[in-house]
Amino acid sequence: MTAASPQTGVAPAGRLLRLTWTQPEDLVGHELNQAAQDGRDPERVAAIAARWRDAGGHPAPPRAGASPGPPPAGLRELAERLLDELAALPSPLAEREPTDLAAIRAACPDWPAPRRAAAGRDGSDDREGRDGRDSRDELLARLHAAWLGRAAGCVLGKPVEKLPLAGIRALAQATGNWPLRTWFTARGLPREVAEAYPWNRRSRATSLAETIDGAPEDDDLNYPLLGLLLLRRHGTAFTTADVAALWLDTLPAGRTFTAERVAYRNLLAGLEPPLTASYRNPFREWIGAQIRADVFGWTHPGAPGRAAELAHRDAVLTHTANGVYGAMFTAAAVAAAAGGATSADECLRTGLAVVPPGSRYAEAVRAGIEAARAHPGGDEEFAAVADRLHDRFAGHHWVHVLPNAALLAAALTHAGGDFSGSICRVVSGGWDTDSNGATAGSITGLLAGSPGALPERWTAPLKNRLATSIGGFDGTGFDTLAAQTLELREAA
């Protein structure tokens, strides 16, 4: 995005401000893709696509959030009309992919039962079991590992975000880091490879082995901080409107992307949830809500159903259907791991229990698990798993929740929940590399059980320091964040 002049607030003469993820002419192509994936009336969708092409409209930008140049006269107005026409077409999948929580629960025959509090020695409620202090210390250690794991997985994926699968492999292979086992590096990288597959521009300076100096800011790390603020201010009785108000008060609009940025725009236009999630929002089934869900699992160890309910309340600000299921799945899987689950398989089963089994999200997770089991072996075998999933989801954008859910499930399954194996596999598989690395790192950090169980090569460069634009958190240590998370669990 071209920066505006600090003196005038407008773009310099001769240059055009291109705002990513919100310009109507850049949204139509994404909505056409979503309509096709939903199975909406093919003839109507094709007719709308033809009108768009005939007027000079372009397909969706494949990687960036904005097209490079201004639209022809009248094209933006047409784009707005077509977005509304596409939104009015019913999806034949809507019945088996509801967004309403009651309908979701009704579709889930294995919804996790509410956790029963254990009886203390004096007969009173004791959520920590017979030895409350030991259980509290163990949970604190798991939460500390989860924060570290989320940060490490995120930073691992940052320099290759947006790159094609071939590029990720070429960069790793050219530096002797394939199969992927440690941070990416530009040291020793042949010039021709660097030119063919340039690192993510914003992340190169903060996320290569030679440049990591603490955990840099990232939306995948900002949202857990916002989750802490949300629960601190409102407790578990928060509403979706509370989430919206918190964002407007605390989250810079420039730190939002895809569905979150559209919802932010809708809030500023005076729309209210849940319309903020659906109005001219072709990203409503992308990955954004899934990356916001960990905190609900961290604060509800062993209570995956409750964690999923809270994640739903947060997610419907920005997402619908499969986009919401991603948040619920992650919250439940994280809650299982936080509560002492012993395997990635158990976490995945728990996550699936809160997702309608006939939905595309559930199908994607099962596809990931099946792909991993079809190609067993060491980390060198995972390339075949990734290739299989890329073939299956070739028509989806790299930020769409479905391919990323499949890849996450595949990596966790193939690595058996091992921390290093999981984050390296999921990042090496492409698509939304930093988001998937973060979620895999959170779950497997919990499974590892303590910061000391995570290899030092991942934790030492983070220097117990997180950069963020979320007020009051910049420079905070992961040990402090774990303690704050535990306090919210104890107040729940």
Short mmCIF file of C-alpha atoms in Angstrom, two decimals:
data_model
loop_
_atom_site.label_atom_id
_atom_site.label_comp_id
_atom_site.label_asym_id
_atom_site.label_seq_id
_atom_site.Cartn_x
_atom_site.Cartn_y
_atom_site.Cartn_z
CA MET A 1 0.00 0.00 0.00
CA THR A 2 1.40 3.41 -0.92
CA ALA A 3 2.02 5.51 2.15
CA ALA A 4 0.23 8.83 2.47
CA SER A 5 2.09 12.04 3.16
CA PRO A 6 2.26 12.71 6.94
CA GLN A 7 1.73 16.42 6.23
CA THR A 8 -1.33 16.18 4.00
CA GLY A 9 -2.72 12.72 4.65
CA VAL A 10 -3.01 12.08 0.91
CA ALA A 11 -0.88 10.10 -1.50
CA PRO A 12 1.94 11.99 -3.25
CA ALA A 13 1.15 13.48 -6.65
CA GLY A 14 1.14 10.88 -9.40
CA ARG A 15 0.74 7.97 -6.98
CA LEU A 16 -2.46 6.20 -6.04
CA LEU A 17 -3.42 4.83 -2.66
CA ARG A 18 -4.38 1.18 -3.09
CA LEU A 19 -6.03 -0.11 0.06
CA THR A 20 -5.69 -3.87 0.38
CA TRP A 21 -8.61 -6.22 1.01
CA THR A 22 -11.41 -3.63 0.85
CA GLN A 23 -11.67 -2.10 -2.64
CA PRO A 24 -14.85 -3.42 -4.30
CA GLU A 25 -13.15 -4.03 -7.66
CA ASP A 26 -10.68 -6.36 -5.89
CA LEU A 27 -13.42 -8.27 -4.04
CA VAL A 28 -15.60 -9.44 -6.95
CA GLY A 29 -13.15 -12.10 -8.12
CA HIS A 30 -12.93 -13.52 -4.61
CA GLU A 31 -16.72 -13.57 -4.28
CA LEU A 32 -17.03 -15.33 -7.63
CA ASN A 33 -14.63 -17.99 -6.38
CA GLN A 34 -16.55 -18.33 -3.14
CA ALA A 35 -19.83 -18.64 -5.03
CA ALA A 36 -18.41 -21.45 -7.14
CA GLN A 37 -17.12 -23.26 -4.05
CA ASP A 38 -20.54 -22.85 -2.40
CA GLY A 39 -22.28 -24.37 -5.42
CA ARG A 40 -24.49 -21.32 -5.92
CA ASP A 41 -26.53 -21.26 -9.15
CA PRO A 42 -23.82 -21.92 -11.79
CA GLU A 43 -25.70 -20.18 -14.61
CA ARG A 44 -26.31 -17.03 -12.56
CA VAL A 45 -22.73 -17.00 -11.32
CA ALA A 46 -21.40 -17.45 -14.86
CA ALA A 47 -23.60 -14.61 -16.13
CA ILE A 48 -22.36 -12.28 -13.39
CA ALA A 49 -18.77 -13.27 -14.15
CA ALA A 50 -19.31 -12.48 -17.84
CA ARG A 51 -20.73 -9.04 -17.02
CA TRP A 52 -17.70 -8.40 -14.85
CA ARG A 53 -15.21 -9.46 -17.54
CA ASP A 54 -17.03 -7.54 -20.29
CA ALA A 55 -16.85 -4.36 -18.21
CA GLY A 56 -13.09 -4.71 -17.79
CA GLY A 57 -13.11 -6.38 -14.39
CA HIS A 58 -10.19 -8.56 -13.40
CA PRO A 59 -9.89 -11.86 -11.50
CA ALA A 60 -9.04 -11.76 -7.82
CA PRO A 61 -5.43 -10.76 -7.08
CA PRO A 62 -3.78 -14.17 -6.52
CA ARG A 63 -1.35 -13.14 -3.77
CA ALA A 64 -1.64 -9.50 -2.77
CA GLY A 65 -4.71 -7.81 -1.38
CA ALA A 66 -5.05 -5.14 -4.05
CA SER A 67 -4.72 -4.82 -7.80
CA PRO A 68 -1.88 -2.56 -8.95
CA GLY A 69 -3.81 0.18 -10.70
CA PRO A 70 -7.02 2.23 -10.51
CA PRO A 71 -10.28 0.84 -11.92
CA PRO A 72 -11.82 2.19 -15.11
CA ALA A 73 -14.62 4.69 -14.69
CA GLY A 74 -17.77 3.09 -13.32
CA LEU A 75 -16.17 -0.24 -12.51
CA ARG A 76 -16.24 0.27 -8.75
CA GLU A 77 -19.97 0.98 -8.79
CA LEU A 78 -20.56 -2.14 -10.88
CA ALA A 79 -18.44 -4.16 -8.47
CA GLU A 80 -20.62 -3.08 -5.56
CA ARG A 81 -23.79 -4.11 -7.41
CA LEU A 82 -22.35 -7.48 -8.39
CA LEU A 83 -21.19 -8.22 -4.84
CA ASP A 84 -24.75 -7.69 -3.69
CA GLU A 85 -26.18 -9.84 -6.48
CA LEU A 86 -23.79 -12.69 -5.66
CA ALA A 87 -24.59 -12.45 -1.96
CA ALA A 88 -28.30 -12.80 -2.73
CA LEU A 89 -27.80 -16.20 -4.40
CA PRO A 90 -28.57 -18.98 -1.92
CA SER A 91 -26.00 -21.67 -1.22
CA PRO A 92 -27.20 -25.29 -1.44
CA LEU A 93 -24.71 -26.06 1.36
CA ALA A 94 -26.23 -23.64 3.87
CA GLU A 95 -28.37 -26.25 5.62
CA ARG A 96 -25.44 -28.51 6.45
CA GLU A 97 -23.12 -25.58 7.16
CA PRO A 98 -25.03 -23.36 9.61
CA THR A 99 -23.52 -20.39 11.42
CA ASP A 100 -25.99 -20.20 14.31
CA LEU A 101 -24.52 -21.84 17.42
CA ALA A 102 -27.67 -23.77 18.32
CA ALA A 103 -27.81 -25.23 14.82
CA ILE A 104 -24.12 -26.11 14.95
CA ARG A 105 -24.55 -27.91 18.25
CA ALA A 106 -27.58 -29.76 16.94
CA ALA A 107 -25.49 -30.99 14.00
CA CYS A 108 -22.70 -32.30 16.25
CA PRO A 109 -23.70 -35.66 17.81
CA ASP A 110 -20.44 -35.90 19.76
CA TRP A 111 -20.41 -32.40 21.21
CA PRO A 112 -18.17 -32.52 24.32
CA ALA A 113 -20.06 -32.83 27.58
CA PRO A 114 -19.59 -30.03 30.13
CA ARG A 115 -16.67 -30.69 32.43
CA ARG A 116 -17.54 -31.61 35.99
CA ALA A 117 -15.49 -29.96 38.69
CA ALA A 118 -13.61 -32.36 40.91
CA ALA A 119 -14.47 -32.47 44.59
CA GLY A 120 -11.82 -31.03 46.88
CA ARG A 121 -10.64 -32.70 50.06
CA ASP A 122 -13.22 -30.75 52.04
CA GLY A 123 -16.00 -31.60 49.58
CA SER A 124 -15.93 -28.16 47.93
CA ASP A 125 -15.43 -27.44 44.20
CA ASP A 126 -11.79 -27.86 43.26
CA ARG A 127 -11.21 -27.40 39.55
CA GLU A 128 -7.54 -28.17 40.03
CA GLY A 129 -8.08 -31.66 41.39
CA ARG A 130 -6.65 -33.22 44.51
CA ASP A 131 -3.37 -31.34 44.39
CA GLY A 132 -4.39 -27.85 43.30
CA ARG A 133 -0.93 -26.30 43.59
CA ASP A 134 0.80 -28.95 41.47
CA SER A 135 -1.98 -28.78 38.87
CA ARG A 136 -1.73 -24.99 38.76
CA ASP A 137 2.03 -25.12 38.26
CA GLU A 138 1.67 -27.73 35.52
CA LEU A 139 -0.92 -25.63 33.70
CA LEU A 140 1.26 -22.53 33.97
CA ALA A 141 4.14 -24.45 32.40
CA ARG A 142 1.90 -25.69 29.58
CA LEU A 143 0.60 -22.18 28.91
CA HIS A 144 4.13 -20.81 28.85
CA ALA A 145 5.09 -23.46 26.29
CA ALA A 146 1.95 -22.66 24.28
CA TRP A 147 2.79 -18.96 24.03
CA LEU A 148 6.39 -19.75 23.09
CA GLY A 149 5.27 -22.41 20.63
CA ARG A 150 2.77 -20.11 18.97
CA ALA A 151 5.41 -17.40 18.59
CA ALA A 152 8.10 -19.76 17.27
CA GLY A 153 5.79 -21.37 14.71
CA CYS A 154 4.60 -17.96 13.57
CA VAL A 155 8.09 -16.55 13.14
CA LEU A 156 9.24 -19.68 11.30
CA GLY A 157 6.53 -19.16 8.70
CA LYS A 158 6.77 -15.38 8.33
CA PRO A 159 9.57 -15.04 5.75
CA VAL A 160 7.88 -17.43 3.30
CA GLU A 161 4.31 -16.19 3.69
CA LYS A 162 2.64 -15.77 0.26
CA LEU A 163 5.34 -17.81 -1.51
CA PRO A 164 4.32 -20.78 -3.67
CA LEU A 165 5.16 -24.28 -2.49
CA ALA A 166 7.97 -24.58 -5.04
CA GLY A 167 9.55 -21.41 -3.70
CA ILE A 168 9.51 -22.56 -0.10
CA ARG A 169 11.20 -25.79 -1.09
CA ALA A 170 13.77 -24.05 -3.26
CA LEU A 171 14.77 -21.62 -0.50
CA ALA A 172 15.15 -24.38 2.06
CA GLN A 173 16.95 -26.79 -0.27
CA ALA A 174 19.41 -24.15 -1.46
CA THR A 175 20.60 -23.54 2.09
CA GLY A 176 20.79 -27.18 3.20
CA ASN A 177 17.63 -26.91 5.29
CA TRP A 178 15.46 -29.55 3.59
CA PRO A 179 13.48 -31.27 4.89
CA LEU A 180 12.84 -28.14 6.89
CA ARG A 181 14.26 -28.44 10.42
CA THR A 182 15.22 -24.94 11.54
CA TRP A 183 14.82 -21.24 10.74
CA PHE A 184 15.06 -20.04 7.15
CA THR A 185 18.23 -18.16 6.28
CA ALA A 186 19.61 -15.99 3.49
CA ARG A 187 23.16 -17.04 4.33
CA GLY A 188 24.60 -19.00 1.41
CA LEU A 189 21.44 -18.56 -0.67
CA PRO A 190 22.29 -18.47 -4.38
CA ARG A 191 21.39 -15.19 -6.00
CA GLU A 192 19.23 -16.78 -8.67
CA VAL A 193 17.07 -18.51 -6.06
CA ALA A 194 16.71 -15.31 -4.04
CA GLU A 195 15.60 -13.42 -7.13
CA ALA A 196 13.17 -16.12 -8.23
CA TYR A 197 11.57 -16.41 -4.79
CA PRO A 198 12.05 -13.20 -2.79
CA TRP A 199 11.37 -13.40 0.93
CA ASN A 200 8.25 -11.79 2.34
CA ARG A 201 9.24 -8.14 2.17
CA ARG A 202 8.04 -7.12 5.60
CA SER A 203 9.31 -10.19 7.41
CA ARG A 204 12.79 -10.64 6.00
CA ALA A 205 14.23 -8.07 8.41
CA THR A 206 12.79 -9.78 11.49
CA SER A 207 12.26 -13.48 10.80
CA LEU A 208 15.34 -15.07 9.27
CA ALA A 209 17.81 -16.95 11.44
CA GLU A 210 20.24 -14.04 11.25
CA THR A 211 17.67 -11.31 11.91
CA ILE A 212 15.40 -12.68 14.68
CA ASP A 213 15.71 -10.47 17.76
CA GLY A 214 12.68 -11.28 19.86
CA ALA A 215 9.27 -12.11 18.41
CA PRO A 216 8.23 -9.45 15.87
CA GLU A 217 4.71 -8.12 15.61
CA ASP A 218 2.24 -10.27 13.71
CA ASP A 219 -1.54 -10.49 13.57
CA ASP A 220 -1.26 -14.13 14.65
CA LEU A 221 0.23 -12.87 17.92
CA ASN A 222 -1.81 -9.68 18.26
CA TYR A 223 -5.12 -11.53 18.41
CA PRO A 224 -4.25 -13.65 21.47
CA LEU A 225 -3.36 -10.38 23.22
CA LEU A 226 -6.74 -8.95 22.27
CA GLY A 227 -8.31 -12.13 23.62
CA LEU A 228 -6.65 -11.52 26.96
CA LEU A 229 -7.94 -7.94 27.00
CA LEU A 230 -11.44 -9.12 26.07
CA LEU A 231 -11.64 -11.64 28.90
CA ARG A 232 -10.02 -9.23 31.34
CA ARG A 233 -12.62 -6.55 30.60
CA HIS A 234 -15.76 -8.63 30.18
CA GLY A 235 -15.08 -12.14 31.42
CA THR A 236 -16.70 -15.07 29.66
CA ALA A 237 -20.00 -13.16 29.40
CA PHE A 238 -18.60 -11.00 26.59
CA THR A 239 -20.74 -10.39 23.52
CA THR A 240 -19.79 -10.07 19.88
CA ALA A 241 -20.48 -6.35 20.23
CA ASP A 242 -17.89 -6.26 23.02
CA VAL A 243 -15.35 -7.77 20.62
CA ALA A 244 -16.19 -5.08 18.06
CA ALA A 245 -15.85 -2.27 20.59
CA LEU A 246 -12.52 -3.63 21.78
CA TRP A 247 -11.20 -3.67 18.24
CA LEU A 248 -12.28 -0.09 17.59
CA ASP A 249 -10.67 1.01 20.86
CA THR A 250 -7.46 -1.01 20.64
CA LEU A 251 -6.68 -2.60 17.27
CA PRO A 252 -5.18 -0.38 14.54
CA ALA A 253 -7.10 -0.88 11.31
CA GLY A 254 -3.84 -1.27 9.43
CA ARG A 255 -3.06 -4.38 11.50
CA THR A 256 -6.13 -6.19 10.15
CA PHE A 257 -6.39 -8.20 6.94
CA THR A 258 -8.97 -10.00 4.77
CA ALA A 259 -12.22 -10.66 6.68
CA GLU A 260 -11.11 -8.66 9.70
CA ARG A 261 -10.44 -5.57 7.61
CA VAL A 262 -13.79 -5.85 5.84
CA ALA A 263 -15.58 -6.24 9.17
CA TYR A 264 -13.68 -3.24 10.54
CA ARG A 265 -14.81 -1.22 7.50
CA ASN A 266 -18.37 -2.38 8.06
CA LEU A 267 -18.26 -1.31 11.70
CA LEU A 268 -17.08 2.15 10.71
CA ALA A 269 -19.92 2.29 8.17
CA GLY A 270 -22.41 1.73 10.99
CA LEU A 271 -23.19 -1.96 10.44
CA GLU A 272 -23.58 -4.23 13.44
CA PRO A 273 -22.67 -7.88 14.05
CA PRO A 274 -23.36 -10.38 12.59
CA LEU A 275 -23.96 -8.37 9.39
CA THR A 276 -20.34 -7.20 9.68
CA ALA A 277 -19.29 -10.74 8.75
CA SER A 278 -21.35 -11.11 5.59
CA TYR A 279 -21.80 -7.69 3.99
CA ARG A 280 -19.56 -7.50 0.92
CA ASN A 281 -17.12 -9.83 2.65
CA PRO A 282 -15.80 -12.55 0.33
CA PHE A 283 -13.26 -13.56 2.99
CA ARG A 284 -15.85 -14.81 5.48
CA GLU A 285 -14.62 -18.41 5.15
CA TRP A 286 -10.94 -17.63 5.26
CA ILE A 287 -8.52 -18.28 8.13
CA GLY A 288 -8.87 -15.09 10.18
CA ALA A 289 -11.18 -16.34 12.93
CA GLN A 290 -9.13 -19.52 13.34
CA ILE A 291 -6.04 -17.53 14.35
CA ARG A 292 -7.99 -15.73 17.10
CA ALA A 293 -9.20 -18.80 18.96
CA ASP A 294 -6.28 -20.09 21.05
CA VAL A 295 -6.96 -17.91 24.06
CA PHE A 296 -10.40 -19.47 24.56
CA GLY A 297 -8.81 -22.92 24.71
CA TRP A 298 -5.92 -21.77 26.91
CA THR A 299 -8.36 -20.37 29.47
CA HIS A 300 -10.66 -23.41 29.39
CA PRO A 301 -8.38 -26.43 29.80
CA GLY A 302 -10.34 -29.65 29.57
CA ALA A 303 -13.54 -27.79 28.58
CA PRO A 304 -13.50 -27.88 24.77
CA GLY A 305 -17.23 -27.34 24.33
CA ARG A 306 -17.17 -24.15 26.38
CA ALA A 307 -14.03 -22.95 24.58
CA ALA A 308 -15.74 -23.52 21.22
CA GLU A 309 -18.80 -21.55 22.31
CA LEU A 310 -16.68 -18.53 23.22
CA ALA A 311 -14.71 -18.82 19.98
CA HIS A 312 -18.00 -18.80 18.08
CA ARG A 313 -19.05 -15.58 19.80
CA ASP A 314 -15.78 -13.95 18.70
CA ALA A 315 -15.74 -15.41 15.20
CA VAL A 316 -19.18 -14.26 14.03
CA LEU A 317 -17.96 -10.66 14.03
CA THR A 318 -16.03 -11.46 10.87
CA HIS A 319 -16.86 -14.95 9.56
CA THR A 320 -19.62 -17.38 8.70
CA ALA A 321 -19.95 -21.17 8.42
CA ASN A 322 -16.57 -22.79 7.72
CA GLY A 323 -14.73 -19.66 8.81
CA VAL A 324 -16.46 -19.92 12.18
CA TYR A 325 -15.83 -23.66 12.40
CA GLY A 326 -12.09 -22.99 12.11
CA ALA A 327 -12.21 -20.93 15.30
CA MET A 328 -14.35 -23.48 17.13
CA PHE A 329 -12.18 -26.41 16.03
CA THR A 330 -9.00 -24.70 17.15
CA ALA A 331 -10.40 -23.57 20.48
CA ALA A 332 -11.59 -27.09 21.28
CA ALA A 333 -8.34 -28.74 20.18
CA VAL A 334 -6.32 -26.26 22.24
CA ALA A 335 -8.59 -26.78 25.27
CA ALA A 336 -8.01 -30.51 25.01
CA ALA A 337 -4.23 -30.03 24.89
CA ALA A 338 -4.32 -27.51 27.74
CA GLY A 339 -6.36 -29.94 29.79
CA GLY A 340 -3.78 -32.69 29.54
CA ALA A 341 -4.52 -34.49 26.26
CA THR A 342 -1.61 -36.76 25.46
CA SER A 343 -1.69 -36.89 21.66
CA ALA A 344 -2.33 -34.81 18.57
CA ASP A 345 -4.90 -37.40 17.49
CA GLU A 346 -6.92 -36.75 20.64
CA CYS A 347 -6.79 -33.00 20.03
CA LEU A 348 -7.94 -33.40 16.44
CA ARG A 349 -10.81 -35.69 17.45
CA THR A 350 -11.89 -33.16 20.06
CA GLY A 351 -11.77 -30.34 17.53
CA LEU A 352 -13.91 -32.30 15.08
CA ALA A 353 -16.50 -32.91 17.79
CA VAL A 354 -17.56 -29.24 17.65
CA VAL A 355 -17.74 -29.03 13.84
CA PRO A 356 -20.75 -30.23 11.81
CA PRO A 357 -19.53 -33.56 10.39
CA GLY A 358 -21.09 -32.91 6.99
CA SER A 359 -19.35 -29.57 6.54
CA ARG A 360 -16.48 -28.86 4.19
CA TYR A 361 -14.33 -27.97 7.19
CA ALA A 362 -14.76 -31.41 8.73
CA GLU A 363 -14.08 -32.96 5.33
CA ALA A 364 -10.88 -30.92 5.03
CA VAL A 365 -9.59 -32.01 8.43
CA ARG A 366 -10.35 -35.65 7.63
CA ALA A 367 -8.63 -35.23 4.26
CA GLY A 368 -5.51 -33.96 6.00
CA ILE A 369 -5.45 -36.84 8.44
CA GLU A 370 -5.99 -39.36 5.63
CA ALA A 371 -3.22 -37.84 3.53
CA ALA A 372 -0.77 -38.05 6.43
CA ARG A 373 -1.65 -41.68 7.09
CA ALA A 374 -1.31 -42.53 3.40
CA HIS A 375 2.30 -41.36 3.39
CA PRO A 376 3.81 -42.46 6.72
CA GLY A 377 7.46 -42.08 7.52
CA GLY A 378 9.94 -39.38 8.47
CA ASP A 379 9.83 -35.69 7.68
CA GLU A 380 11.18 -36.31 4.19
CA GLU A 381 7.91 -38.07 3.34
CA PHE A 382 5.75 -35.06 4.14
CA ALA A 383 6.35 -33.46 0.75
CA ALA A 384 4.09 -36.12 -0.77
CA VAL A 385 1.39 -35.25 1.78
CA ALA A 386 1.62 -31.55 0.90
CA ASP A 387 1.51 -32.29 -2.83
CA ARG A 388 -1.62 -34.38 -2.37
CA LEU A 389 -3.37 -31.59 -0.46
CA HIS A 390 -2.30 -28.89 -2.93
CA ASP A 391 -3.82 -30.97 -5.73
CA ARG A 392 -7.05 -31.38 -3.81
CA PHE A 393 -7.43 -27.70 -2.88
CA ALA A 394 -5.95 -26.16 -6.03
CA GLY A 395 -8.95 -23.85 -6.52
CA HIS A 396 -8.73 -22.22 -3.11
CA HIS A 397 -6.91 -19.04 -2.15
CA TRP A 398 -3.83 -19.48 0.03
CA VAL A 399 -5.62 -17.77 2.97
CA HIS A 400 -8.86 -19.80 2.71
CA VAL A 401 -9.54 -21.81 5.87
CA LEU A 402 -10.15 -25.16 4.18
CA PRO A 403 -6.74 -25.97 2.67
CA ASN A 404 -5.04 -24.60 5.76
CA ALA A 405 -7.16 -26.76 8.07
CA ALA A 406 -6.28 -29.82 6.03
CA LEU A 407 -2.58 -29.00 6.15
CA LEU A 408 -2.65 -28.33 9.89
CA ALA A 409 -4.32 -31.67 10.58
CA ALA A 410 -1.90 -33.44 8.26
CA ALA A 411 1.18 -31.95 9.91
CA LEU A 412 0.03 -32.72 13.44
CA THR A 413 -0.84 -36.28 12.44
CA HIS A 414 2.31 -36.95 10.44
CA ALA A 415 4.61 -35.59 13.15
CA GLY A 416 2.72 -37.37 15.92
CA GLY A 417 2.35 -34.11 17.84
CA ASP A 418 6.11 -33.54 18.07
CA PHE A 419 6.77 -29.80 18.35
CA SER A 420 9.62 -29.34 15.86
CA GLY A 421 8.20 -31.87 13.43
CA SER A 422 4.77 -30.25 13.46
CA ILE A 423 5.79 -26.63 12.91
CA CYS A 424 8.36 -27.56 10.26
CA ARG A 425 5.96 -29.78 8.35
CA VAL A 426 3.11 -27.32 8.38
CA VAL A 427 5.29 -24.39 7.28
CA SER A 428 7.00 -26.46 4.59
CA GLY A 429 3.53 -27.27 3.22
CA GLY A 430 2.88 -23.67 2.17
CA TRP A 431 -0.33 -21.61 2.08
CA ASP A 432 -0.73 -19.42 5.20
CA THR A 433 2.62 -20.39 6.65
CA ASP A 434 2.81 -18.10 9.69
CA SER A 435 -0.78 -18.74 10.78
CA ASN A 436 -0.47 -22.50 10.50
CA GLY A 437 2.91 -22.48 12.19
CA ALA A 438 1.42 -20.50 15.06
CA THR A 439 -1.53 -22.84 15.61
CA ALA A 440 0.60 -25.97 15.32
CA GLY A 441 3.10 -24.46 17.74
CA SER A 442 0.42 -23.63 20.28
CA ILE A 443 -1.10 -27.11 20.29
CA THR A 444 2.21 -28.99 20.34
CA GLY A 445 3.68 -26.60 22.89
CA LEU A 446 0.85 -27.61 25.20
CA LEU A 447 1.46 -31.27 24.42
CA ALA A 448 5.17 -30.81 25.19
CA GLY A 449 4.15 -29.57 28.61
CA SER A 450 6.78 -26.97 29.53
CA PRO A 451 9.15 -24.41 27.99
CA GLY A 452 12.09 -26.67 28.79
CA ALA A 453 10.62 -29.38 26.59
CA LEU A 454 10.90 -27.12 23.53
CA PRO A 455 14.27 -27.15 21.72
CA GLU A 456 16.36 -24.10 22.59
CA ARG A 457 16.98 -23.31 18.93
CA TRP A 458 13.32 -22.25 18.76
CA THR A 459 12.96 -20.41 22.05
CA ALA A 460 16.32 -18.65 22.56
CA PRO A 461 16.05 -16.24 19.58
CA LEU A 462 12.66 -15.05 20.87
CA LYS A 463 14.44 -13.58 23.92
CA ASN A 464 11.24 -13.71 25.97
CA ARG A 465 10.05 -10.55 24.22
CA LEU A 466 7.04 -9.88 21.99
CA ALA A 467 6.65 -6.76 19.85
CA THR A 468 3.13 -5.48 19.27
CA SER A 469 1.09 -2.36 18.62
CA ILE A 470 -1.58 -3.54 21.08
CA GLY A 471 -1.37 -1.05 23.93
CA GLY A 472 0.24 -2.24 27.17
CA PHE A 473 1.80 -5.38 25.71
CA ASP A 474 4.79 -4.27 23.67
CA GLY A 475 7.93 -5.99 24.94
CA THR A 476 6.05 -8.30 27.28
CA GLY A 477 7.65 -11.66 28.09
CA PHE A 478 6.00 -14.96 27.32
CA ASP A 479 6.28 -16.01 30.96
CA THR A 480 4.27 -12.93 31.92
CA LEU A 481 1.66 -13.64 29.24
CA ALA A 482 1.33 -17.21 30.50
CA ALA A 483 0.74 -15.96 34.04
CA GLN A 484 -1.87 -13.50 32.83
CA THR A 485 -3.59 -16.26 30.87
CA LEU A 486 -3.66 -18.47 33.95
CA GLU A 487 -5.25 -15.68 35.98
CA LEU A 488 -8.08 -15.50 33.47
CA ARG A 489 -8.59 -19.24 33.68
CA GLU A 490 -8.84 -19.04 37.44
CA ALA A 491 -11.37 -16.21 37.20
CA ALA A 492 -13.53 -18.00 34.63
#
